[in-house]
Amino acid sequence: MKAAALEALGRLMEGNTRFASCTGSVDGLSSRTRRLELLTGQQPFAIVLGCSDSRVPAELVFDQGLGDLFVIRVAGNIVAPSQIGSVEFAAERFGTRLVVVLGHSQCGAVLATLEELRRPNEGQSRNLRSIVDRIRPSVEGLLATPFARDLDTLAREAVRANVRASANQLRHGSETLERLIEQDGLLVVGAEYSLESGTVDVFDGALEAG
Ligand SMILES: [Zn+2]
């Protein structure tokens, strides 16, 4: 049932292997021919909700080209109504069956949230606060666990908790997506990109589907 989604995931991971080993496609992915081909329509094979961090561009880290990925980027890969709407749009309009929530190590938005939890900052702009407020519930609980003893461990766990929370919000925060998951083979997975190694680790939601 999730065959198309798993195939798409395999394609992404192969691309990431090429990227991480520096054997990625240098050209061809954005050729003029490809651009003209896409004038008649697009059929992206995966939807990626990723962080805006300049070091984590989805097309590059998965070594994909024009028309391959439907990408939504927002600081901290948070899920607000416009992100859900974007995923619904792509899943319904293009029949895309895989959604990847892509967090990453050393995420500034997650670190800012941890900082805010330890030292509340009244002066923060309302807009920035709206991002921190969406990350806060998933990481707050970690402060009471042994992870909190070490800042690096805490940050690492917080990135993953935030990815899991976003993936769950996509799975359960929309009737449209819930229906596509139950009846139409849509798969939502959570992954973390390592700035250090260049590799993506899919740690949430993929095993159950395979
Ligand atoms: Zn980030």
Coordinates of N, CA and C and ligand atoms in Angstrom, one line a residue:
M1 N 0.8 -1.2 0.0 CA 0.0 0.0 0.0 C 0.9 1.3 0.0
K2 N 2.0 1.2 0.8 CA 2.9 2.4 0.8 C 4.0 2.2 -0.2
A3 N 3.8 1.3 -1.2 CA 4.9 1.0 -2.1 C 5.5 2.3 -2.7
A4 N 4.6 3.1 -3.2 CA 5.1 4.3 -3.9 C 5.9 5.2 -3.0
A5 N 5.4 5.3 -1.7 CA 6.1 6.2 -0.8 C 7.5 5.6 -0.4
L6 N 7.6 4.3 -0.3 CA 8.8 3.7 0.1 C 9.8 3.8 -1.1
E7 N 9.3 3.7 -2.3 CA 10.2 3.8 -3.5 C 10.7 5.2 -3.5
A8 N 9.9 6.2 -3.2 CA 10.3 7.6 -3.2 C 11.4 7.8 -2.1
L9 N 11.2 7.2 -1.0 CA 12.1 7.3 0.1 C 13.5 6.7 -0.3
G10 N 13.5 5.6 -1.0 CA 14.7 5.0 -1.5 C 15.4 5.9 -2.5
R11 N 14.6 6.6 -3.3 CA 15.2 7.5 -4.3 C 15.9 8.7 -3.6
L12 N 15.3 9.2 -2.5 CA 15.9 10.3 -1.8 C 17.2 9.8 -1.1
M13 N 17.1 8.7 -0.5 CA 18.3 8.2 0.2 C 19.5 7.9 -0.7
E14 N 19.2 7.4 -1.9 CA 20.2 7.2 -2.9 C 20.9 8.5 -3.3
G15 N 20.0 9.5 -3.4 CA 20.5 10.9 -3.7 C 21.3 11.4 -2.6
N16 N 20.9 11.2 -1.4 CA 21.7 11.7 -0.2 C 23.1 11.0 -0.2
T17 N 23.1 9.7 -0.5 CA 24.4 9.0 -0.5 C 25.3 9.6 -1.5
R18 N 24.8 10.0 -2.7 CA 25.6 10.6 -3.7 C 26.1 12.0 -3.2
F19 N 25.2 12.7 -2.5 CA 25.6 14.1 -2.0 C 26.7 13.9 -1.0
A20 N 26.4 13.0 0.0 CA 27.4 12.9 1.1 C 28.7 12.4 0.7
S21 N 28.8 11.6 -0.4 CA 30.0 11.1 -0.9 C 30.6 11.9 -2.0
C22 N 30.0 13.1 -2.2 CA 30.5 14.0 -3.2 C 30.5 13.5 -4.6
T23 N 29.6 12.6 -4.9 CA 29.5 12.0 -6.3 C 28.2 12.5 -6.9
G24 N 27.6 13.6 -6.4 CA 26.3 14.1 -6.9 C 26.4 14.6 -8.3
S25 N 25.2 14.7 -8.9 CA 25.1 15.2 -10.2 C 25.5 16.7 -10.3
V26 N 26.4 17.0 -11.1 CA 26.8 18.4 -11.2 C 25.9 19.2 -12.1
D27 N 25.6 18.6 -13.2 CA 24.6 19.3 -14.1 C 23.6 18.3 -14.5
G28 N 22.7 18.8 -15.4 CA 21.7 17.8 -15.9 C 20.4 18.0 -15.0
L29 N 20.6 18.3 -13.7 CA 19.4 18.3 -12.9 C 18.6 19.6 -13.1
S30 N 19.2 20.6 -13.7 CA 18.5 21.8 -14.0 C 18.7 22.3 -15.4
S31 N 18.8 21.3 -16.3 CA 19.1 21.7 -17.7 C 17.9 22.4 -18.3
R32 N 18.2 23.0 -19.5 CA 17.2 23.7 -20.2 C 16.1 22.8 -20.7
T33 N 16.5 21.6 -21.1 CA 15.5 20.6 -21.6 C 14.5 20.2 -20.5
R34 N 15.1 20.0 -19.3 CA 14.3 19.6 -18.2 C 13.3 20.8 -17.8
R35 N 13.8 22.0 -17.9 CA 13.0 23.1 -17.5 C 11.8 23.2 -18.5
L36 N 12.1 23.0 -19.8 CA 11.0 23.1 -20.8 C 10.0 21.9 -20.7
E37 N 10.5 20.8 -20.3 CA 9.7 19.6 -20.1 C 8.6 19.9 -19.1
L38 N 9.0 20.6 -18.0 CA 8.2 20.9 -16.9 C 7.1 22.0 -17.1
L39 N 7.2 22.6 -18.3 CA 6.2 23.6 -18.6 C 4.8 23.0 -18.7
T40 N 4.7 21.8 -19.0 CA 3.4 21.2 -19.1 C 2.8 20.6 -17.8
G41 N 3.7 20.7 -16.7 CA 3.2 20.2 -15.4 C 4.3 19.6 -14.6
Q42 N 4.0 19.4 -13.3 CA 5.0 18.9 -12.4 C 4.4 17.6 -11.7
Q43 N 5.3 16.8 -11.4 CA 4.9 15.6 -10.6 C 6.0 15.3 -9.6
P44 N 6.2 16.2 -8.6 CA 7.2 15.9 -7.6 C 7.0 14.6 -6.9
F45 N 8.1 13.8 -6.7 CA 7.9 12.5 -6.1 C 8.0 12.5 -4.6
A46 N 8.4 13.7 -4.0 CA 8.4 13.8 -2.5 C 8.1 15.2 -2.1
I47 N 7.5 15.3 -0.9 CA 7.3 16.6 -0.3 C 8.2 16.7 0.9
V48 N 9.0 17.8 1.0 CA 9.9 18.0 2.1 C 9.5 19.2 2.9
L49 N 9.3 19.0 4.2 CA 9.2 20.2 5.1 C 10.5 20.3 5.8
G50 N 11.3 21.3 5.5 CA 12.6 21.4 6.1 C 12.8 22.8 6.7
C51 N 13.9 22.9 7.4 CA 14.3 24.2 8.0 C 14.9 25.1 7.0
S52 N 14.8 26.4 7.2 CA 15.3 27.5 6.3 C 16.8 27.6 6.3
D53 N 17.5 26.9 7.3 CA 18.9 27.0 7.4 C 19.6 26.9 6.1
S54 N 20.5 27.8 5.8 CA 21.2 27.9 4.5 C 22.0 26.7 4.2
R55 N 22.3 25.9 5.3 CA 23.2 24.7 5.1 C 22.4 23.5 4.7
V56 N 21.0 23.6 4.7 CA 20.2 22.4 4.5 C 19.2 22.5 3.3
P57 N 19.7 22.9 2.1 CA 18.7 23.0 1.0 C 18.3 21.6 0.5
A58 N 17.1 21.3 0.5 CA 16.6 19.9 0.3 C 17.1 19.4 -1.1
E59 N 17.0 20.2 -2.1 CA 17.3 19.6 -3.4 C 18.8 19.2 -3.5
L60 N 19.6 20.0 -2.8 CA 21.1 19.7 -2.8 C 21.4 18.4 -2.0
V61 N 20.9 18.4 -0.7 CA 21.2 17.3 0.1 C 20.6 15.9 -0.3
F62 N 19.6 16.0 -1.2 CA 19.0 14.8 -1.7 C 19.4 14.6 -3.2
D63 N 20.3 15.5 -3.7 CA 20.8 15.4 -5.1 C 19.6 15.2 -6.0
Q64 N 18.6 16.2 -6.0 CA 17.5 16.1 -6.9 C 17.4 17.4 -7.7
G65 N 16.7 17.3 -8.8 CA 16.7 18.4 -9.7 C 15.3 19.1 -9.8
L66 N 15.2 20.0 -10.9 CA 14.0 20.7 -11.1 C 12.8 19.7 -11.2
G67 N 11.7 20.1 -10.5 CA 10.5 19.3 -10.6 C 10.5 18.1 -9.8
D68 N 11.5 17.7 -9.0 CA 11.5 16.5 -8.3 C 10.9 16.6 -6.9
L69 N 11.2 17.7 -6.2 CA 10.7 17.9 -4.8 C 9.8 19.1 -4.7
F70 N 8.8 18.9 -3.8 CA 7.9 20.0 -3.5 C 8.4 20.4 -2.1
V71 N 9.0 21.5 -2.0 CA 9.7 21.9 -0.7 C 9.1 23.0 0.0
I72 N 8.9 22.8 1.3 CA 8.3 23.9 2.2 C 9.4 24.1 3.2
R73 N 9.9 25.4 3.3 CA 11.0 25.6 4.3 C 10.6 26.8 5.2
V74 N 10.8 26.5 6.5 CA 10.5 27.5 7.5 C 11.4 27.2 8.7
A75 N 11.9 28.3 9.3 CA 12.8 28.1 10.4 C 12.3 27.1 11.4
G76 N 13.1 26.1 11.8 CA 12.7 25.1 12.8 C 11.7 24.0 12.2
N77 N 11.5 24.0 10.9 CA 10.6 23.0 10.3 C 9.3 22.8 11.1
I78 N 8.7 23.9 11.5 CA 7.5 23.9 12.3 C 6.3 23.7 11.4
V79 N 5.2 23.3 12.1 CA 4.0 23.1 11.4 C 2.9 24.1 11.9
A80 N 2.6 25.0 11.0 CA 1.5 25.9 11.2 C 0.5 25.7 10.1
P81 N -0.7 26.3 10.1 CA -1.7 26.0 9.1 C -1.2 26.1 7.7
S82 N -0.4 27.1 7.4 CA 0.0 27.3 6.0 C 0.9 26.1 5.5
Q83 N 1.7 25.5 6.5 CA 2.5 24.4 6.1 C 1.6 23.2 5.8
I84 N 0.6 23.0 6.7 CA -0.3 21.8 6.5 C -1.0 22.0 5.1
G85 N -1.4 23.2 4.9 CA -2.1 23.5 3.6 C -1.2 23.2 2.4
S86 N 0.0 23.6 2.5 CA 1.0 23.3 1.4 C 1.1 21.8 1.2
V87 N 1.2 21.0 2.2 CA 1.4 19.6 2.1 C 0.1 19.0 1.5
E88 N -1.1 19.5 2.0 CA -2.3 19.0 1.4 C -2.4 19.2 -0.1
F89 N -2.0 20.5 -0.4 CA -2.1 20.9 -1.8 C -1.3 19.9 -2.7
A90 N 0.0 19.7 -2.3 CA 0.9 18.9 -3.2 C 0.4 17.4 -3.2
A91 N 0.0 16.9 -2.0 CA -0.4 15.5 -1.9 C -1.7 15.3 -2.8
E92 N -2.6 16.2 -2.8 CA -3.8 16.0 -3.6 C -3.7 16.4 -5.0
R93 N -3.0 17.5 -5.3 CA -2.9 17.9 -6.7 C -1.9 17.1 -7.5
F94 N -0.8 16.7 -6.9 CA 0.2 16.0 -7.7 C 0.3 14.5 -7.4
G95 N -0.5 14.0 -6.4 CA -0.5 12.6 -6.0 C 0.8 12.2 -5.4
T96 N 1.6 13.2 -4.8 CA 2.8 12.8 -4.2 C 2.5 12.0 -2.9
R97 N 3.3 10.9 -2.7 CA 2.9 10.0 -1.6 C 3.9 9.9 -0.5
L98 N 4.9 10.7 -0.5 CA 5.9 10.8 0.6 C 6.1 12.2 1.1
V99 N 6.0 12.3 2.4 CA 6.3 13.6 3.1 C 7.5 13.4 4.0
V100 N 8.5 14.2 3.9 CA 9.7 14.1 4.8 C 9.8 15.3 5.6
V101 N 9.7 15.2 6.9 CA 10.0 16.4 7.8 C 11.5 16.3 8.1
L102 N 12.2 17.3 7.6 CA 13.7 17.3 7.7 C 14.3 18.3 8.6
G103 N 14.6 17.8 9.8 CA 15.3 18.6 10.8 C 16.8 18.5 10.6
H104 N 17.6 19.2 11.4 CA 19.1 19.0 11.2 C 19.8 19.4 12.5
S105 N 21.0 18.8 12.6 CA 21.8 19.1 13.8 C 22.1 20.6 13.9
Q106 N 22.3 21.0 15.1 CA 22.6 22.5 15.4 C 21.6 23.4 14.8
C107 N 20.3 23.0 14.9 CA 19.2 23.9 14.4 C 19.1 25.2 15.3
G108 N 19.3 26.3 14.7 CA 19.3 27.6 15.4 C 17.9 27.8 16.1
A109 N 16.8 27.4 15.4 CA 15.5 27.7 16.0 C 15.3 26.8 17.2
V110 N 15.8 25.6 17.2 CA 15.6 24.7 18.3 C 16.5 25.2 19.5
L111 N 17.7 25.6 19.1 CA 18.7 26.2 20.2 C 18.1 27.4 20.8
A112 N 17.5 28.3 20.0 CA 16.9 29.5 20.5 C 15.7 29.2 21.4
T113 N 15.0 28.1 21.1 CA 13.9 27.7 22.0 C 14.4 27.2 23.4
L114 N 15.5 26.4 23.3 CA 16.1 25.9 24.6 C 16.6 27.1 25.4
E115 N 17.2 28.1 24.7 CA 17.7 29.3 25.4 C 16.5 30.0 26.0
E116 N 15.4 30.1 25.3 CA 14.3 30.9 25.8 C 13.6 30.2 27.0
L117 N 13.7 28.8 27.0 CA 13.2 28.1 28.2 C 14.0 28.3 29.4
R118 N 15.3 28.5 29.2 CA 16.2 28.7 30.4 C 16.2 30.2 30.8
R119 N 16.0 31.1 29.8 CA 16.1 32.5 30.1 C 15.1 33.2 29.3
P120 N 13.8 33.3 29.7 CA 12.7 33.9 29.0 C 13.1 35.4 28.6
N121 N 12.9 35.6 27.3 CA 13.3 36.9 26.7 C 12.1 37.7 26.3
E122 N 11.8 38.7 27.1 CA 10.5 39.5 26.9 C 10.6 40.3 25.6
G123 N 11.8 40.7 25.2 CA 12.0 41.6 24.1 C 11.9 40.9 22.7
Q124 N 11.7 39.6 22.7 CA 11.6 38.9 21.4 C 10.4 39.4 20.5
S125 N 10.6 39.5 19.2 CA 9.5 39.9 18.4 C 8.3 38.9 18.4
R126 N 7.1 39.4 18.2 CA 6.0 38.5 18.3 C 6.1 37.4 17.2
N127 N 6.6 37.8 16.1 CA 6.7 36.9 14.9 C 7.7 35.8 15.2
L128 N 8.8 36.1 15.8 CA 9.8 35.1 16.1 C 9.3 34.2 17.2
R129 N 8.6 34.9 18.1 CA 8.0 34.1 19.2 C 7.0 33.0 18.7
S130 N 6.3 33.3 17.6 CA 5.4 32.4 17.1 C 6.1 31.1 16.6
I131 N 7.3 31.2 16.2 CA 8.1 30.0 15.9 C 8.5 29.3 17.1
V132 N 9.1 30.0 18.1 CA 9.6 29.4 19.3 C 8.4 28.7 20.0
D133 N 7.2 29.3 20.0 CA 6.1 28.8 20.7 C 5.6 27.4 20.1
R134 N 5.9 27.2 18.8 CA 5.5 26.0 18.2 C 6.6 24.9 18.5
I135 N 7.8 25.3 18.8 CA 8.8 24.3 19.1 C 8.8 23.9 20.6
R136 N 8.5 24.9 21.4 CA 8.5 24.7 22.8 C 7.8 23.5 23.4
P137 N 6.6 23.2 23.0 CA 5.9 22.0 23.7 C 6.7 20.7 23.5
S138 N 7.3 20.5 22.4 CA 8.0 19.2 22.1 C 9.3 19.1 22.8
V139 N 9.9 20.2 23.2 CA 11.3 20.1 23.8 C 11.2 20.4 25.3
E140 N 10.2 21.1 25.8 CA 10.1 21.5 27.2 C 10.3 20.3 28.1
G141 N 9.6 19.2 27.8 CA 9.7 18.0 28.7 C 11.1 17.5 28.9
L142 N 11.9 17.7 27.9 CA 13.3 17.1 27.9 C 14.1 17.7 29.1
L143 N 13.7 18.9 29.5 CA 14.5 19.6 30.5 C 14.5 18.8 31.9
A144 N 13.4 18.0 32.0 CA 13.3 17.2 33.3 C 13.9 15.8 33.2
T145 N 14.5 15.6 32.1 CA 15.1 14.2 31.9 C 16.7 14.3 32.0
P146 N 17.3 13.1 32.1 CA 18.8 13.1 32.2 C 19.5 13.8 31.0
F147 N 18.8 13.9 29.9 CA 19.4 14.6 28.7 C 19.8 16.0 29.0
A148 N 19.1 16.6 30.0 CA 19.3 18.0 30.3 C 20.7 18.3 30.9
R149 N 21.3 17.2 31.4 CA 22.6 17.4 32.1 C 23.7 17.9 31.1
D150 N 23.6 17.5 29.9 CA 24.6 17.9 28.9 C 24.0 18.6 27.8
L151 N 24.5 19.8 27.5 CA 23.8 20.7 26.5 C 23.8 20.1 25.1
D152 N 24.9 19.5 24.7 CA 24.9 18.9 23.4 C 23.9 17.8 23.2
T153 N 23.8 16.9 24.2 CA 22.8 15.8 24.2 C 21.4 16.4 24.2
L154 N 21.2 17.4 25.0 CA 19.9 18.1 25.1 C 19.5 18.6 23.7
A155 N 20.5 19.3 23.1 CA 20.2 19.9 21.8 C 19.9 18.8 20.7
R156 N 20.6 17.7 20.8 CA 20.4 16.6 19.8 C 19.0 16.0 20.0
E157 N 18.6 15.8 21.2 CA 17.3 15.2 21.5 C 16.2 16.2 21.2
A158 N 16.5 17.4 21.4 CA 15.4 18.5 21.1 C 15.2 18.5 19.6
V159 N 16.2 18.4 18.8 CA 16.0 18.5 17.3 C 15.1 17.3 16.9
R160 N 15.4 16.1 17.5 CA 14.6 15.0 17.1 C 13.1 15.0 17.6
A161 N 13.0 15.5 18.9 CA 11.7 15.7 19.4 C 10.8 16.7 18.6
N162 N 11.5 17.7 18.1 CA 10.8 18.7 17.3 C 10.4 18.1 15.9
V163 N 11.2 17.3 15.3 CA 10.9 16.6 14.1 C 9.7 15.7 14.3
R164 N 9.8 14.9 15.4 CA 8.7 14.0 15.7 C 7.4 14.7 15.8
A165 N 7.4 15.8 16.5 CA 6.2 16.6 16.8 C 5.6 17.1 15.5
S166 N 6.5 17.6 14.6 CA 6.0 18.2 13.3 C 5.4 17.0 12.5
A167 N 6.1 15.9 12.4 CA 5.5 14.7 11.7 C 4.2 14.3 12.2
N168 N 4.0 14.3 13.5 CA 2.8 13.9 14.1 C 1.7 14.9 13.8
Q169 N 2.1 16.2 13.8 CA 1.0 17.2 13.5 C 0.6 17.1 12.0
L170 N 1.5 16.7 11.1 CA 1.0 16.5 9.8 C 0.1 15.2 9.7
R171 N 0.5 14.2 10.5 CA -0.3 13.0 10.4 C -1.7 13.1 11.0
H172 N -1.8 14.0 12.0 CA -3.1 14.0 12.7 C -3.8 15.4 12.7
G173 N -3.1 16.4 12.1 CA -3.6 17.8 12.2 C -4.5 18.1 11.0
S174 N -4.8 17.2 10.1 CA -5.5 17.5 8.9 C -6.4 16.3 8.5
E175 N -7.6 16.5 8.3 CA -8.5 15.4 7.9 C -8.1 14.9 6.5
T176 N -7.7 15.8 5.6 CA -7.3 15.4 4.3 C -6.1 14.5 4.3
L177 N -5.1 14.9 5.1 CA -3.9 14.0 5.2 C -4.1 12.7 5.9
E178 N -5.0 12.7 6.9 CA -5.4 11.5 7.6 C -6.0 10.5 6.7
R179 N -6.9 11.0 5.8 CA -7.6 10.2 4.8 C -6.6 9.6 3.8
L180 N -5.7 10.5 3.4 CA -4.7 10.0 2.4 C -3.7 8.9 3.0
I181 N -3.4 9.1 4.3 CA -2.6 8.1 5.0 C -3.3 6.8 5.1
E182 N -4.6 6.9 5.5 CA -5.3 5.6 5.8 C -5.7 4.9 4.5
Q183 N -6.1 5.7 3.5 CA -6.6 5.0 2.3 C -5.8 5.1 1.0
D184 N -4.8 6.0 1.0 CA -4.2 6.2 -0.3 C -2.6 6.1 -0.3
G185 N -2.1 5.5 0.8 CA -0.7 5.2 0.8 C 0.2 6.4 1.0
L186 N -0.3 7.5 1.6 CA 0.6 8.6 2.0 C 1.4 8.2 3.2
L187 N 2.7 8.5 3.2 CA 3.6 8.2 4.3 C 4.3 9.5 4.7
V188 N 4.2 9.7 6.1 CA 4.9 10.9 6.6 C 6.1 10.4 7.5
V189 N 7.3 10.7 7.2 CA 8.5 10.3 8.0 C 9.2 11.5 8.5
G190 N 10.0 11.2 9.6 CA 10.8 12.3 10.2 C 12.3 11.9 10.0
A191 N 13.1 12.9 9.7 CA 14.5 12.6 9.4 C 15.3 13.8 9.9
E192 N 16.6 13.4 10.2 CA 17.6 14.5 10.6 C 18.8 14.5 9.7
Y193 N 19.1 15.7 9.2 CA 20.3 15.9 8.4 C 21.5 16.3 9.3
S194 N 22.6 15.6 9.1 CA 23.8 15.9 9.9 C 24.7 16.9 9.2
L195 N 24.8 18.1 9.7 CA 25.7 19.1 9.1 C 27.1 18.5 9.0
E196 N 27.5 17.7 10.0 CA 28.8 17.2 10.1 C 29.2 16.2 9.0
S197 N 28.2 15.2 8.8 CA 28.5 14.1 7.8 C 27.9 14.3 6.5
G198 N 26.9 15.2 6.4 CA 26.1 15.3 5.2 C 25.1 14.3 4.9
T199 N 24.9 13.4 5.9 CA 24.0 12.3 5.7 C 22.6 12.6 6.4
V200 N 21.6 11.9 5.8 CA 20.2 12.0 6.4 C 19.9 10.7 7.1
D201 N 19.4 10.8 8.3 CA 18.9 9.6 9.0 C 17.4 9.7 9.2
V202 N 16.7 8.7 8.6 CA 15.3 8.7 8.7 C 14.9 7.9 10.0
F203 N 14.5 8.6 11.0 CA 14.4 7.9 12.3 C 12.9 7.8 12.8
D204 N 12.0 8.3 12.0 CA 10.6 8.3 12.5 C 9.7 7.9 11.4
G205 N 8.9 6.8 11.6 CA 7.8 6.5 10.7 C 8.1 5.7 9.5
A206 N 9.3 5.3 9.3 CA 9.6 4.6 8.0 C 9.5 3.1 8.3
L207 N 10.0 2.6 9.5 CA 10.0 1.1 9.7 C 8.6 0.6 9.7
E208 N 7.7 1.3 10.4 CA 6.3 0.8 10.5 C 5.7 0.6 9.1
A209 N 6.1 1.4 8.2 CA 5.5 1.4 6.8 C 6.1 0.2 6.0
G210 N 7.4 -0.1 6.2 CA 8.1 -1.1 5.4 C 7.7 -2.5 6.0
Ligands
ZN1 ZN 17.3 24.8 11.6

